[in-house]
Tab-separated table of C-alpha atoms in Angstrom:
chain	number	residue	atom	x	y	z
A	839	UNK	CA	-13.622	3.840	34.133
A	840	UNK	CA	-12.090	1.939	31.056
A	841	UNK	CA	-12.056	4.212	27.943
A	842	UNK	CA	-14.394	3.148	25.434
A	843	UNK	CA	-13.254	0.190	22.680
A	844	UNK	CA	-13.168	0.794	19.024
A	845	UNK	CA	-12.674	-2.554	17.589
A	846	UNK	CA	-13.909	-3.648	14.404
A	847	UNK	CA	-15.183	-6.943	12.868
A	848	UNK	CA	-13.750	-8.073	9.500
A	849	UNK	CA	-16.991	-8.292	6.899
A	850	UNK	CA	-16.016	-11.980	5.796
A	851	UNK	CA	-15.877	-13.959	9.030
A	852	UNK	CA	-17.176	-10.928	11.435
A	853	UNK	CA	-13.872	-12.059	13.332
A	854	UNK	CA	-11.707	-9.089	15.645
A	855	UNK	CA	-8.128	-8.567	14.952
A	856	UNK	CA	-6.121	-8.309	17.748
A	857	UNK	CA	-4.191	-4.861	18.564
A	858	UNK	CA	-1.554	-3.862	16.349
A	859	UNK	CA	2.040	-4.210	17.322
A	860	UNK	CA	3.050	-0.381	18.549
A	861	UNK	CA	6.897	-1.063	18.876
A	862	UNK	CA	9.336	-2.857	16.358
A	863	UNK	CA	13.059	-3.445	17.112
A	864	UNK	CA	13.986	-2.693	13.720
A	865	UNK	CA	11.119	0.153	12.852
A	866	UNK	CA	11.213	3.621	14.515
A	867	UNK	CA	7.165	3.537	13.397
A	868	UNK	CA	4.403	0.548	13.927
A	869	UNK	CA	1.083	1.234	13.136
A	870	UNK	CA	-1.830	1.131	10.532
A	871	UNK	CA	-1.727	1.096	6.519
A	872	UNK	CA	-3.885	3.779	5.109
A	873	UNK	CA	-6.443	1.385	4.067
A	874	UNK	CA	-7.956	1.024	7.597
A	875	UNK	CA	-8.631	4.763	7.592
A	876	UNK	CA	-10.480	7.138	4.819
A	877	UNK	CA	-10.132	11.101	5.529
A	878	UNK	CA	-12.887	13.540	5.537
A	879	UNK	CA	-13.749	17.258	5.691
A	880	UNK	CA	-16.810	16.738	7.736
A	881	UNK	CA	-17.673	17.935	10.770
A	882	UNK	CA	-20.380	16.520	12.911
A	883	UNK	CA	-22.756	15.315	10.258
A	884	UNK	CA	-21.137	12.299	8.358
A	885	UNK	CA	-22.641	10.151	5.856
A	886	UNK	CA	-24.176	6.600	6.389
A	887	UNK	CA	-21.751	3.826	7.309
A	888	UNK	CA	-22.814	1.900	4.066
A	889	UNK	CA	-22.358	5.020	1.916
A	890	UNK	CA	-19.609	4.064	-0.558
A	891	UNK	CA	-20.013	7.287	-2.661
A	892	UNK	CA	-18.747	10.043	-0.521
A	893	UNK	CA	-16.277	13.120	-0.873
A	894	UNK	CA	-12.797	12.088	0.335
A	895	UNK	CA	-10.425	14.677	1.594
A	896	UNK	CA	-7.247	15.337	-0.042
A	897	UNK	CA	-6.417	18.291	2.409
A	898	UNK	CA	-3.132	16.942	4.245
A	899	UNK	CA	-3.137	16.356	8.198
A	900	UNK	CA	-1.409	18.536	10.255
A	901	UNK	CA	-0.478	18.628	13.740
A	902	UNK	CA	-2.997	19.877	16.247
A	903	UNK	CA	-5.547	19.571	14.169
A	904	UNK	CA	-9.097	17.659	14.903
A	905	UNK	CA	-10.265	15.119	11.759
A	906	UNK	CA	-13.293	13.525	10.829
A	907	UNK	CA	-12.156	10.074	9.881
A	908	UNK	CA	-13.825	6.725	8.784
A	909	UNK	CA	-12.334	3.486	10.005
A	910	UNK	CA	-12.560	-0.326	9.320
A	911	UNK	CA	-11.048	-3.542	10.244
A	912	UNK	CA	-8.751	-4.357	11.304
A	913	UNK	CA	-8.947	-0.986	13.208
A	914	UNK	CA	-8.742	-1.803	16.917
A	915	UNK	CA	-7.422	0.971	19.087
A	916	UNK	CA	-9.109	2.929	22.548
A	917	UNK	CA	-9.856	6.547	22.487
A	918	UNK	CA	-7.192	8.318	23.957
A	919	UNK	CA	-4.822	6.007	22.959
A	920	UNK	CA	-2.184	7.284	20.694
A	921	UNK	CA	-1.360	5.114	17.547
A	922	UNK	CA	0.306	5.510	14.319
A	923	UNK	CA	-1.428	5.655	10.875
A	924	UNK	CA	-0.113	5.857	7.102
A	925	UNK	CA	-1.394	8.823	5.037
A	926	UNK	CA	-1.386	8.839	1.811
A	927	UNK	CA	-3.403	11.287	-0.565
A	928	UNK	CA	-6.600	10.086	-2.533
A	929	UNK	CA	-5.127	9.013	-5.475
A	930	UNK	CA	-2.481	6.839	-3.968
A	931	UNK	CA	-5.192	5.546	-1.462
A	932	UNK	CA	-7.483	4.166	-3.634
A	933	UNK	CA	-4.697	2.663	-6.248
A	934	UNK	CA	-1.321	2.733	-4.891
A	935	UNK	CA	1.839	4.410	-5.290
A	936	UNK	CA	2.812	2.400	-8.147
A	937	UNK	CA	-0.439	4.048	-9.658
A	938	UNK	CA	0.580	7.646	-8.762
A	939	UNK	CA	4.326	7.813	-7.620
A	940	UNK	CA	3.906	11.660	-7.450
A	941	UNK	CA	2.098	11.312	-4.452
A	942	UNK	CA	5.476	9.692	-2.381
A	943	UNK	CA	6.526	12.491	-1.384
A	944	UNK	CA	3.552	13.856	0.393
A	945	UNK	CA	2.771	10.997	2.306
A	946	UNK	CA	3.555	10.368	5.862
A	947	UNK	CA	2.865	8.463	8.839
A	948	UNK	CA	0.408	10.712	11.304
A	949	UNK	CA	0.159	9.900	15.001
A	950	UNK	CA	-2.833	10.454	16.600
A	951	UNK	CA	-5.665	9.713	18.944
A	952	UNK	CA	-10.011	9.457	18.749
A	953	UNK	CA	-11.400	12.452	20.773
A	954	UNK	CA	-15.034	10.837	20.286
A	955	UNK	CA	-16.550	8.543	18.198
A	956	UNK	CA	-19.618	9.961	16.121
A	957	UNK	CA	-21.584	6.877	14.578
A	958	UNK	CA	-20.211	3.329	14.447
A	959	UNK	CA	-21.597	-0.374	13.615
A	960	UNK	CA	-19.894	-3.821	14.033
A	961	UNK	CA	-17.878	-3.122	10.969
A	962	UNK	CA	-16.996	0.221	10.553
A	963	UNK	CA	-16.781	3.872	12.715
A	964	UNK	CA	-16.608	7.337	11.917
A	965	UNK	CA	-14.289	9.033	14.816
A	966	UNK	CA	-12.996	12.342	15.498
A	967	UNK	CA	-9.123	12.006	16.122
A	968	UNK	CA	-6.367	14.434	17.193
A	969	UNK	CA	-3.793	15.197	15.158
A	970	UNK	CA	-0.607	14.764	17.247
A	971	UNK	CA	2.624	14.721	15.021
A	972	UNK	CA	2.928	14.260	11.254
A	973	UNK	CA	6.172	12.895	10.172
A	974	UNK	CA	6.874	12.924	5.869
A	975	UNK	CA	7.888	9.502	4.938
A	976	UNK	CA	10.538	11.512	2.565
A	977	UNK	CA	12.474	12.854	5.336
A	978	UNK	CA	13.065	9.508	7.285
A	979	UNK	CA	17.345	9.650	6.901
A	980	UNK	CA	17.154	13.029	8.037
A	981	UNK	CA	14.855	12.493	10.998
A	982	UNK	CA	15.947	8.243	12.413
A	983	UNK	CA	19.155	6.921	13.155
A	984	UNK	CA	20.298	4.298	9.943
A	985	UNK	CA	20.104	0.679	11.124
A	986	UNK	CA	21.383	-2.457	9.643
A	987	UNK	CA	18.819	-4.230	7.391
A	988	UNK	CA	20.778	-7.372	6.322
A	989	UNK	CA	18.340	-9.725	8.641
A	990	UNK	CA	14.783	-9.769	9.502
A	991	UNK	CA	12.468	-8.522	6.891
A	992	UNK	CA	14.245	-8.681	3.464
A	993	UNK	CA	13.169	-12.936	3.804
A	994	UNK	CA	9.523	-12.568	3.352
A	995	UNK	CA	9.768	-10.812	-0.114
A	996	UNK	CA	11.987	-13.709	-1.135
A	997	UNK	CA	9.428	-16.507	0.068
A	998	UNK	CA	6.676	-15.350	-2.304
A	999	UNK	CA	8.643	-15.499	-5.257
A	1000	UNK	CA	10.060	-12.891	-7.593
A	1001	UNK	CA	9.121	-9.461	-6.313
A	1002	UNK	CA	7.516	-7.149	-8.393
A	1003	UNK	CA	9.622	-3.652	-8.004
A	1004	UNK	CA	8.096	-0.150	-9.507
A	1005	UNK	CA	10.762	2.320	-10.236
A	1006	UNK	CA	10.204	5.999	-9.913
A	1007	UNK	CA	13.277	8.554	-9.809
A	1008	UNK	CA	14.982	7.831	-7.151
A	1009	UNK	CA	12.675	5.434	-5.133
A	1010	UNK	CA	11.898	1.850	-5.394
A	1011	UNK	CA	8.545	0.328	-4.183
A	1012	UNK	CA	9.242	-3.557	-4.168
A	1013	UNK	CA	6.196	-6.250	-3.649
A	1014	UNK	CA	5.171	-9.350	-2.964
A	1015	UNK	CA	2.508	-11.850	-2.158
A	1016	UNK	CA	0.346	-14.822	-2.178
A	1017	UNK	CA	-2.720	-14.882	-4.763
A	1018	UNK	CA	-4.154	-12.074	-2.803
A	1019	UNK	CA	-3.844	-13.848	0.379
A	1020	UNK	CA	-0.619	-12.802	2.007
A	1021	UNK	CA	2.266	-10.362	0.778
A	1022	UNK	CA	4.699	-7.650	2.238
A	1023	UNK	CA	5.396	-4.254	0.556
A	1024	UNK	CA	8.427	-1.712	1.025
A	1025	UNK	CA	9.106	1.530	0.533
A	1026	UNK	CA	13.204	1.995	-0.661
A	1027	UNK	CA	14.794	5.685	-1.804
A	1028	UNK	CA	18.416	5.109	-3.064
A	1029	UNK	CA	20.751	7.612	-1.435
A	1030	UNK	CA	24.331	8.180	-2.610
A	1031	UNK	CA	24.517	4.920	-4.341
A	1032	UNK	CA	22.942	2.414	-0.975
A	1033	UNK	CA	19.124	1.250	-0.415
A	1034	UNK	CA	17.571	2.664	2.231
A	1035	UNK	CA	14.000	1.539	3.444
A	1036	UNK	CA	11.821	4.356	4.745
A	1037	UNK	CA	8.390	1.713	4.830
A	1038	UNK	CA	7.583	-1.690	5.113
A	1039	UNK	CA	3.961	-3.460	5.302
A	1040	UNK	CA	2.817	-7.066	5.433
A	1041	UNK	CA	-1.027	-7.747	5.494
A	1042	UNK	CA	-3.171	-10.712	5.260
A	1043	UNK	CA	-6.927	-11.037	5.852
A	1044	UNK	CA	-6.740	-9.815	9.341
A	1045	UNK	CA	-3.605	-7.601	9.403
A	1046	UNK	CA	-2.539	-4.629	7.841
A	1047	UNK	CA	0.416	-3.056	8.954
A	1048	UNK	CA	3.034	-0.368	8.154
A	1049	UNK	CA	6.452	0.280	9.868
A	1050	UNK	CA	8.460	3.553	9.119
A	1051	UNK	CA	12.084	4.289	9.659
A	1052	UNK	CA	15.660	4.499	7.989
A	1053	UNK	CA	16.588	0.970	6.740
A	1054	UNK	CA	20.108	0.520	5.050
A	1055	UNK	CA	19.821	-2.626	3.199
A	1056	UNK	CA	22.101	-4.617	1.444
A	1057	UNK	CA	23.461	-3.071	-2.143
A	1058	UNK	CA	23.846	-6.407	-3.664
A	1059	UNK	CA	20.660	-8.358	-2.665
A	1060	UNK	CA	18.398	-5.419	-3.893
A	1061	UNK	CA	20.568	-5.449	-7.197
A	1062	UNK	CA	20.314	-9.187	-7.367
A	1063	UNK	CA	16.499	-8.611	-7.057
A	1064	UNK	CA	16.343	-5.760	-9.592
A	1065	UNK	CA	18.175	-8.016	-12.214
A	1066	UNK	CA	15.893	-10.875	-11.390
A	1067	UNK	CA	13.084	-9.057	-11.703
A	1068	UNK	CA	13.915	-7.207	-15.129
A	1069	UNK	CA	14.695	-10.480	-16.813
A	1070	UNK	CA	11.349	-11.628	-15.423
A	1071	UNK	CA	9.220	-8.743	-16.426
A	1072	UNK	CA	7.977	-7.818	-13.352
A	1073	UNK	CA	10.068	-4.315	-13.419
A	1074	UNK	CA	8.427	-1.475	-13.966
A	1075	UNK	CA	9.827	2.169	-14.503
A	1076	UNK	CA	8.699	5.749	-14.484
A	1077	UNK	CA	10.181	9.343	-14.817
């Protein structure tokens, strides 16, 4: 018997993403951002789907645990199918790390897989998922090899313009994108002196994606696009 379909309809043109990528040749990680999936502390009894106004989480995952989750397009997965999903606490999920940087270093990418789904419509699903490894986005040179980032994804910032690049400590979050249409997003911690991307994300109307892993990028492009973007005012910095 084919396990059950969870795959929900975007609220503009009711259209169905297809299936995220779950491999990248450059990415250790392929999976969801954290804006496809809203953490909860309930159990069995859930809210409404059309309830905005309810208490999210901000208790961590953890492996081996069972969540209560909420989910929304372009969330399109099978239960029992394992799939990767950004976490990020409740302050950075509502308004970005750029909002509260703080929060960087307790995010992660969680792995998992829906045990049941509880209530669902043609837009949105609460699920119960299994917590199956939790990997902290910090610890990504410790944890994957370092690969050579000179080609593949460093173009797409560049095609949208000047990036816009937060600064906070040691980590760089670097974005860009088409009047809300389009854009890519990364995640880069310098380490002794060389870029390193731990995250990178592209979304559009019907995608929204996130790719962990250890990065080394080129010192003198991301320089170039540091200087570029301080003359520009689109650089941003925070203790």
């Amino acid at each position: 018997m084919e396990q059950e379909l969870v795959a929900l309809a975007c609220g503009v043109c009711k259209g169905v993403s297809e299936r995220i990528r779950t491999e990248c040749e450059l990415f250790d990680i392929a999976g969801f951002e954290n804006d496809s999936m809203e953490w909860s502390d309930y159990e069995n009894e859930v809210p409404p789907l059309d309830e905005r106004h309810w208490l999210r989480s901000n208790r961590p995952p953890e492996r081996g645990q069972v969540r209560t989750v909420k989910v929304s397009h372009p969330f399109h997965m099978r239960i029992g199918e394992p799939f990767w999903i950004m976490y990020t606490p409740v302050l950075s999920s509502f308004n970005g790390w750029d909002s509260h940087p703080e929060e960087i270093e307790q995010s992660s990418f969680v792995r998992c897989s829906i045990e049941r789904v509880i209530e669902r419509n043609e837009f949105k699903a609460w699920l119960c998922v299994k917590i199956l490894d939790v990997w902290m986005i910090q610890d990504y040179n410790k944890r994957f090899p370092e690969r050579d980032g000179r080609e593949g994804y460093l173009e797409g910032f560049e095609m949208f313009g000047d990036p816009y690049i937060f600064n906070y400590q040691n980590c760089l979050f670097i974005s860009a994108g088409s009047q809300g249409n389009i854009g890519v997003w990364g995640l880069v911690k310098r380490i002794d002196g060389q870029y390193h991307m731990f995250v990178y994300g592209d979304w559009d109307f019907h995608t929204n994606n996130a790719y962990g892993g250890n990065i080394l990028l080129p010192k003198e492009r991301i320089d170039g696009w540091l200087k570029q973007a301080m003359e520009n005012n689109r650089f941003e910095t925070i203790d």
